[in-house]
């Protein structure tokens, strides 16, 4: 039976940062984005409010800013190689993140079978963001269910990789999980824990497990 590998983005594939922070850095607004990340991380605001506020922060955002943020971000090494091996084994890999879809979806170009993020209007923004399109921790499980149906697997065939509270529900829904550079609360829930900068090393923890 094939397996489905589900990857978080912020703090997981991206080392020590998030897509909104990297995008905001291109606009000289890194500090504002870090403050927003702290608010949602402390659960003082939820995903809809976060989406509204970060959308307002990015009023001057252009496609060139997004490209620069993506290309200059501190990614873990070995992402494309790991996903190529997963594909070669006849398995599937997907990214599910609360970050904006216009950033997350670029990872299909690196080999992800699918990539889901919070829905934002096209860049540059000419319309408001719909808060209902902001993903939540529970939405990650819902998307995992849909991907299972698409790829002909079950949640029992899934592995999740994450680092924070937004991954807790998904970790609880799948049999195998890998905490990557995670805080102690998330790491305590995981089957495996990894600290480092190379996704190939994290993947090695589960590569042979069935």
PDB file of C-alpha atoms in Angstrom:
ATOM      1  CA  UNK A   1       0.000   0.000   0.000  1.00  0.00           C
ATOM      2  CA  UNK A   2       1.308   3.458  -0.935  1.00  0.00           C
ATOM      3  CA  UNK A   3       1.844   6.085   1.728  1.00  0.00           C
ATOM      4  CA  UNK A   4       1.002   9.786   1.784  1.00  0.00           C
ATOM      5  CA  UNK A   5       3.535  12.145   3.375  1.00  0.00           C
ATOM      6  CA  UNK A   6       1.982  15.402   4.638  1.00  0.00           C
ATOM      7  CA  UNK A   7       4.344  18.322   5.238  1.00  0.00           C
ATOM      8  CA  UNK A   8       3.777  21.532   7.144  1.00  0.00           C
ATOM      9  CA  UNK A   9       5.589  24.607   5.787  1.00  0.00           C
ATOM     10  CA  UNK A  10       6.270  27.283   8.410  1.00  0.00           C
ATOM     11  CA  UNK A  11       8.960  26.198  10.868  1.00  0.00           C
ATOM     12  CA  UNK A  12       9.094  22.775   9.204  1.00  0.00           C
ATOM     13  CA  UNK A  13      10.227  23.046   5.587  1.00  0.00           C
ATOM     14  CA  UNK A  14      11.188  26.648   6.352  1.00  0.00           C
ATOM     15  CA  UNK A  15      13.803  26.787   9.094  1.00  0.00           C
ATOM     16  CA  UNK A  16      13.007  29.168  11.948  1.00  0.00           C
ATOM     17  CA  UNK A  17      10.620  31.358  10.001  1.00  0.00           C
ATOM     18  CA  UNK A  18       7.304  31.488   8.166  1.00  0.00           C
ATOM     19  CA  UNK A  19       6.222  32.366   4.664  1.00  0.00           C
ATOM     20  CA  UNK A  20       4.463  35.572   5.844  1.00  0.00           C
ATOM     21  CA  UNK A  21       7.655  36.743   7.561  1.00  0.00           C
ATOM     22  CA  UNK A  22       9.716  36.039   4.443  1.00  0.00           C
ATOM     23  CA  UNK A  23       7.175  37.834   2.249  1.00  0.00           C
ATOM     24  CA  UNK A  24       6.998  40.779   4.633  1.00  0.00           C
ATOM     25  CA  UNK A  25      10.789  41.048   4.720  1.00  0.00           C
ATOM     26  CA  UNK A  26      10.671  41.977   1.038  1.00  0.00           C
ATOM     27  CA  UNK A  27       8.478  44.959   1.981  1.00  0.00           C
ATOM     28  CA  UNK A  28      10.552  46.036   4.983  1.00  0.00           C
ATOM     29  CA  UNK A  29       7.788  44.818   7.306  1.00  0.00           C
ATOM     30  CA  UNK A  30       9.437  41.807   8.912  1.00  0.00           C
ATOM     31  CA  UNK A  31       8.910  43.009  12.487  1.00  0.00           C
ATOM     32  CA  UNK A  32       5.184  43.479  11.916  1.00  0.00           C
ATOM     33  CA  UNK A  33       4.860  39.957  10.507  1.00  0.00           C
ATOM     34  CA  UNK A  34       6.837  38.436  13.382  1.00  0.00           C
ATOM     35  CA  UNK A  35       4.462  40.175  15.809  1.00  0.00           C
ATOM     36  CA  UNK A  36       1.460  38.702  13.974  1.00  0.00           C
ATOM     37  CA  UNK A  37       3.034  35.236  14.051  1.00  0.00           C
ATOM     38  CA  UNK A  38       3.469  35.571  17.805  1.00  0.00           C
ATOM     39  CA  UNK A  39      -0.177  36.551  18.228  1.00  0.00           C
ATOM     40  CA  UNK A  40      -1.528  33.591  16.308  1.00  0.00           C
ATOM     41  CA  UNK A  41       1.039  31.269  17.899  1.00  0.00           C
ATOM     42  CA  UNK A  42      -0.200  32.350  21.337  1.00  0.00           C
ATOM     43  CA  UNK A  43      -3.801  31.892  20.120  1.00  0.00           C
ATOM     44  CA  UNK A  44      -4.623  35.548  20.789  1.00  0.00           C
ATOM     45  CA  UNK A  45      -6.005  35.748  17.251  1.00  0.00           C
ATOM     46  CA  UNK A  46      -7.331  33.053  14.930  1.00  0.00           C
ATOM     47  CA  UNK A  47      -6.598  32.340  11.252  1.00  0.00           C
ATOM     48  CA  UNK A  48      -9.376  34.613   9.871  1.00  0.00           C
ATOM     49  CA  UNK A  49      -8.112  37.665  11.794  1.00  0.00           C
ATOM     50  CA  UNK A  50      -4.536  36.805  10.892  1.00  0.00           C
ATOM     51  CA  UNK A  51      -5.500  36.659   7.207  1.00  0.00           C
ATOM     52  CA  UNK A  52      -7.229  40.051   7.367  1.00  0.00           C
ATOM     53  CA  UNK A  53      -4.280  41.712   9.056  1.00  0.00           C
ATOM     54  CA  UNK A  54      -1.538  40.227   6.928  1.00  0.00           C
ATOM     55  CA  UNK A  55      -3.525  41.072   3.784  1.00  0.00           C
ATOM     56  CA  UNK A  56      -3.606  44.715   4.916  1.00  0.00           C
ATOM     57  CA  UNK A  57       0.126  44.558   5.642  1.00  0.00           C
ATOM     58  CA  UNK A  58       0.795  43.461   2.066  1.00  0.00           C
ATOM     59  CA  UNK A  59      -1.019  46.292   0.283  1.00  0.00           C
ATOM     60  CA  UNK A  60       2.097  46.958  -1.838  1.00  0.00           C
ATOM     61  CA  UNK A  61       2.918  43.324  -2.579  1.00  0.00           C
ATOM     62  CA  UNK A  62       3.934  42.373  -6.131  1.00  0.00           C
ATOM     63  CA  UNK A  63       4.636  39.000  -7.782  1.00  0.00           C
ATOM     64  CA  UNK A  64       8.312  39.969  -7.817  1.00  0.00           C
ATOM     65  CA  UNK A  65       8.277  40.295  -4.023  1.00  0.00           C
ATOM     66  CA  UNK A  66       6.739  36.819  -3.708  1.00  0.00           C
ATOM     67  CA  UNK A  67       9.337  35.288  -6.031  1.00  0.00           C
ATOM     68  CA  UNK A  68      12.178  36.931  -4.115  1.00  0.00           C
ATOM     69  CA  UNK A  69      10.737  35.723  -0.805  1.00  0.00           C
ATOM     70  CA  UNK A  70      10.389  32.153  -2.068  1.00  0.00           C
ATOM     71  CA  UNK A  71      13.823  31.989  -3.641  1.00  0.00           C
ATOM     72  CA  UNK A  72      15.590  33.647  -0.702  1.00  0.00           C
ATOM     73  CA  UNK A  73      13.866  31.794   2.143  1.00  0.00           C
ATOM     74  CA  UNK A  74      15.882  29.541   4.497  1.00  0.00           C
ATOM     75  CA  UNK A  75      14.574  26.197   3.280  1.00  0.00           C
ATOM     76  CA  UNK A  76      15.721  22.901   4.700  1.00  0.00           C
ATOM     77  CA  UNK A  77      18.169  21.248   2.365  1.00  0.00           C
ATOM     78  CA  UNK A  78      17.177  18.063   0.584  1.00  0.00           C
ATOM     79  CA  UNK A  79      13.505  18.868   0.014  1.00  0.00           C
ATOM     80  CA  UNK A  80      13.478  18.105  -3.700  1.00  0.00           C
ATOM     81  CA  UNK A  81      15.654  15.028  -3.231  1.00  0.00           C
ATOM     82  CA  UNK A  82      13.359  13.684  -0.500  1.00  0.00           C
ATOM     83  CA  UNK A  83      10.249  14.211  -2.564  1.00  0.00           C
ATOM     84  CA  UNK A  84      11.900  12.637  -5.608  1.00  0.00           C
ATOM     85  CA  UNK A  85      12.645   9.510  -3.550  1.00  0.00           C
ATOM     86  CA  UNK A  86       9.073   9.415  -2.211  1.00  0.00           C
ATOM     87  CA  UNK A  87       7.790   9.592  -5.783  1.00  0.00           C
ATOM     88  CA  UNK A  88      10.241   6.920  -6.925  1.00  0.00           C
ATOM     89  CA  UNK A  89       8.863   4.583  -4.248  1.00  0.00           C
ATOM     90  CA  UNK A  90       5.350   5.036  -5.655  1.00  0.00           C
ATOM     91  CA  UNK A  91       4.288   7.152  -2.667  1.00  0.00           C
ATOM     92  CA  UNK A  92       2.805  10.635  -2.423  1.00  0.00           C
ATOM     93  CA  UNK A  93       3.854  13.919  -0.835  1.00  0.00           C
ATOM     94  CA  UNK A  94       1.784  17.015  -0.172  1.00  0.00           C
ATOM     95  CA  UNK A  95       2.185  20.320   1.652  1.00  0.00           C
ATOM     96  CA  UNK A  96      -0.660  21.627   3.830  1.00  0.00           C
ATOM     97  CA  UNK A  97      -0.030  25.007   5.426  1.00  0.00           C
ATOM     98  CA  UNK A  98      -1.889  27.921   6.971  1.00  0.00           C
ATOM     99  CA  UNK A  99       0.320  30.265   4.903  1.00  0.00           C
ATOM    100  CA  UNK A 100      -0.982  31.908   1.703  1.00  0.00           C
ATOM    101  CA  UNK A 101      -1.770  29.593  -1.180  1.00  0.00           C
ATOM    102  CA  UNK A 102       0.094  31.833  -3.645  1.00  0.00           C
ATOM    103  CA  UNK A 103       3.323  30.947  -1.808  1.00  0.00           C
ATOM    104  CA  UNK A 104       2.600  27.347  -0.798  1.00  0.00           C
ATOM    105  CA  UNK A 105       1.502  26.227  -4.267  1.00  0.00           C
ATOM    106  CA  UNK A 106       4.931  27.008  -5.683  1.00  0.00           C
ATOM    107  CA  UNK A 107       6.153  23.829  -3.991  1.00  0.00           C
ATOM    108  CA  UNK A 108       4.478  21.682  -6.623  1.00  0.00           C
ATOM    109  CA  UNK A 109       7.376  22.812  -8.809  1.00  0.00           C
ATOM    110  CA  UNK A 110       9.734  21.090  -6.367  1.00  0.00           C
ATOM    111  CA  UNK A 111       7.931  17.767  -6.605  1.00  0.00           C
ATOM    112  CA  UNK A 112       4.969  17.896  -4.230  1.00  0.00           C
ATOM    113  CA  UNK A 113       1.943  16.092  -5.640  1.00  0.00           C
ATOM    114  CA  UNK A 114      -0.301  18.750  -4.070  1.00  0.00           C
ATOM    115  CA  UNK A 115       0.075  21.946  -2.039  1.00  0.00           C
ATOM    116  CA  UNK A 116      -2.657  23.693  -0.064  1.00  0.00           C
ATOM    117  CA  UNK A 117      -2.592  27.021   1.753  1.00  0.00           C
ATOM    118  CA  UNK A 118      -4.997  29.676   2.953  1.00  0.00           C
ATOM    119  CA  UNK A 119      -6.846  31.235   0.019  1.00  0.00           C
ATOM    120  CA  UNK A 120      -5.779  34.774  -0.830  1.00  0.00           C
ATOM    121  CA  UNK A 121      -6.640  36.910  -3.852  1.00  0.00           C
ATOM    122  CA  UNK A 122      -4.125  37.112  -6.673  1.00  0.00           C
ATOM    123  CA  UNK A 123      -1.085  39.330  -6.209  1.00  0.00           C
ATOM    124  CA  UNK A 124      -1.080  42.330  -6.521  1.00  0.00           C
ATOM    125  CA  UNK A 125      -4.237  42.568  -4.425  1.00  0.00           C
ATOM    126  CA  UNK A 126      -7.207  44.263  -6.008  1.00  0.00           C
ATOM    127  CA  UNK A 127      -9.842  42.674  -3.780  1.00  0.00           C
ATOM    128  CA  UNK A 128     -10.197  41.844  -0.083  1.00  0.00           C
ATOM    129  CA  UNK A 129      -9.251  38.510   1.420  1.00  0.00           C
ATOM    130  CA  UNK A 130     -12.093  36.175   2.329  1.00  0.00           C
ATOM    131  CA  UNK A 131     -11.476  35.159   5.972  1.00  0.00           C
ATOM    132  CA  UNK A 132     -13.418  31.952   5.328  1.00  0.00           C
ATOM    133  CA  UNK A 133     -10.535  30.826   3.118  1.00  0.00           C
ATOM    134  CA  UNK A 134      -8.047  30.865   5.999  1.00  0.00           C
ATOM    135  CA  UNK A 135      -7.026  27.342   6.942  1.00  0.00           C
ATOM    136  CA  UNK A 136      -6.977  26.062  10.519  1.00  0.00           C
ATOM    137  CA  UNK A 137      -5.494  23.095  12.335  1.00  0.00           C
ATOM    138  CA  UNK A 138      -8.758  21.209  11.814  1.00  0.00           C
ATOM    139  CA  UNK A 139      -8.697  22.063   8.106  1.00  0.00           C
ATOM    140  CA  UNK A 140      -5.392  20.227   7.774  1.00  0.00           C
ATOM    141  CA  UNK A 141      -7.138  16.996   8.732  1.00  0.00           C
ATOM    142  CA  UNK A 142     -10.009  17.709   6.341  1.00  0.00           C
ATOM    143  CA  UNK A 143      -7.556  18.292   3.494  1.00  0.00           C
ATOM    144  CA  UNK A 144      -5.690  15.115   4.426  1.00  0.00           C
ATOM    145  CA  UNK A 145      -8.984  13.204   4.115  1.00  0.00           C
ATOM    146  CA  UNK A 146      -9.559  14.650   0.641  1.00  0.00           C
ATOM    147  CA  UNK A 147      -6.025  13.828  -0.439  1.00  0.00           C
ATOM    148  CA  UNK A 148      -6.441  10.270   0.817  1.00  0.00           C
ATOM    149  CA  UNK A 149      -9.507   9.886  -1.382  1.00  0.00           C
ATOM    150  CA  UNK A 150      -7.664  11.390  -4.344  1.00  0.00           C
ATOM    151  CA  UNK A 151      -4.643   9.107  -4.025  1.00  0.00           C
ATOM    152  CA  UNK A 152      -6.501   5.975  -2.959  1.00  0.00           C
ATOM    153  CA  UNK A 153      -5.011   5.687   0.513  1.00  0.00           C
ATOM    154  CA  UNK A 154      -6.365   6.041   4.046  1.00  0.00           C
ATOM    155  CA  UNK A 155      -5.280   8.112   7.043  1.00  0.00           C
ATOM    156  CA  UNK A 156      -3.721   4.898   8.345  1.00  0.00           C
ATOM    157  CA  UNK A 157      -1.284   5.168   5.414  1.00  0.00           C
ATOM    158  CA  UNK A 158      -0.285   8.781   6.196  1.00  0.00           C
ATOM    159  CA  UNK A 159       2.763  10.355   7.807  1.00  0.00           C
ATOM    160  CA  UNK A 160       2.764  13.942   9.039  1.00  0.00           C
ATOM    161  CA  UNK A 161       5.718  16.299   9.455  1.00  0.00           C
ATOM    162  CA  UNK A 162       5.270  19.476  11.517  1.00  0.00           C
ATOM    163  CA  UNK A 163       6.523  21.737  14.261  1.00  0.00           C
ATOM    164  CA  UNK A 164       3.756  23.618  16.058  1.00  0.00           C
ATOM    165  CA  UNK A 165       0.226  23.770  17.439  1.00  0.00           C
ATOM    166  CA  UNK A 166      -1.266  23.914  13.973  1.00  0.00           C
ATOM    167  CA  UNK A 167      -0.022  20.355  13.464  1.00  0.00           C
ATOM    168  CA  UNK A 168      -1.420  18.844  16.662  1.00  0.00           C
ATOM    169  CA  UNK A 169      -4.741  17.685  15.182  1.00  0.00           C
ATOM    170  CA  UNK A 170      -3.062  16.144  12.150  1.00  0.00           C
ATOM    171  CA  UNK A 171      -0.509  14.375  14.358  1.00  0.00           C
ATOM    172  CA  UNK A 172      -3.423  12.909  16.272  1.00  0.00           C
ATOM    173  CA  UNK A 173      -5.147  11.684  13.120  1.00  0.00           C
ATOM    174  CA  UNK A 174      -2.267   9.734  11.537  1.00  0.00           C
ATOM    175  CA  UNK A 175      -0.254   6.793  12.901  1.00  0.00           C
ATOM    176  CA  UNK A 176       3.225   8.199  12.215  1.00  0.00           C
ATOM    177  CA  UNK A 177       4.431  11.754  12.780  1.00  0.00           C
ATOM    178  CA  UNK A 178       7.785  13.520  12.684  1.00  0.00           C
ATOM    179  CA  UNK A 179       8.364  16.662  14.743  1.00  0.00           C
ATOM    180  CA  UNK A 180      10.881  18.844  12.911  1.00  0.00           C
ATOM    181  CA  UNK A 181      12.592  21.546  14.958  1.00  0.00           C
ATOM    182  CA  UNK A 182       9.433  21.536  17.054  1.00  0.00           C
ATOM    183  CA  UNK A 183       8.643  22.859  20.498  1.00  0.00           C
ATOM    184  CA  UNK A 184       8.379  20.381  23.348  1.00  0.00           C
ATOM    185  CA  UNK A 185       4.573  20.216  23.250  1.00  0.00           C
ATOM    186  CA  UNK A 186       4.447  19.098  19.641  1.00  0.00           C
ATOM    187  CA  UNK A 187       7.540  16.913  19.921  1.00  0.00           C
ATOM    188  CA  UNK A 188       5.913  15.038  22.800  1.00  0.00           C
ATOM    189  CA  UNK A 189       3.082  13.952  20.486  1.00  0.00           C
ATOM    190  CA  UNK A 190       5.291  12.793  17.640  1.00  0.00           C
ATOM    191  CA  UNK A 191       6.453   9.308  16.783  1.00  0.00           C
ATOM    192  CA  UNK A 192       9.866  10.733  15.910  1.00  0.00           C
ATOM    193  CA  UNK A 193      11.665  14.018  16.526  1.00  0.00           C
ATOM    194  CA  UNK A 194      14.325  15.684  14.404  1.00  0.00           C
ATOM    195  CA  UNK A 195      16.404  18.819  14.959  1.00  0.00           C
ATOM    196  CA  UNK A 196      18.485  20.018  12.040  1.00  0.00           C
ATOM    197  CA  UNK A 197      18.510  21.549   8.586  1.00  0.00           C
ATOM    198  CA  UNK A 198      18.225  18.557   6.204  1.00  0.00           C
ATOM    199  CA  UNK A 199      14.863  17.001   5.325  1.00  0.00           C
ATOM    200  CA  UNK A 200      16.597  13.872   4.106  1.00  0.00           C
ATOM    201  CA  UNK A 201      17.691  13.153   7.678  1.00  0.00           C
ATOM    202  CA  UNK A 202      14.147  13.601   9.008  1.00  0.00           C
ATOM    203  CA  UNK A 203      12.768  11.399   6.248  1.00  0.00           C
ATOM    204  CA  UNK A 204      15.337   8.701   7.065  1.00  0.00           C
ATOM    205  CA  UNK A 205      13.557   8.207  10.409  1.00  0.00           C
ATOM    206  CA  UNK A 206      10.512   6.833   8.583  1.00  0.00           C
ATOM    207  CA  UNK A 207      11.844   5.794   5.173  1.00  0.00           C
ATOM    208  CA  UNK A 208      12.023   2.089   5.964  1.00  0.00           C
ATOM    209  CA  UNK A 209       9.132   1.934   8.408  1.00  0.00           C
ATOM    210  CA  UNK A 210       5.907   0.440   7.122  1.00  0.00           C
TER     211      UNK A 210
END
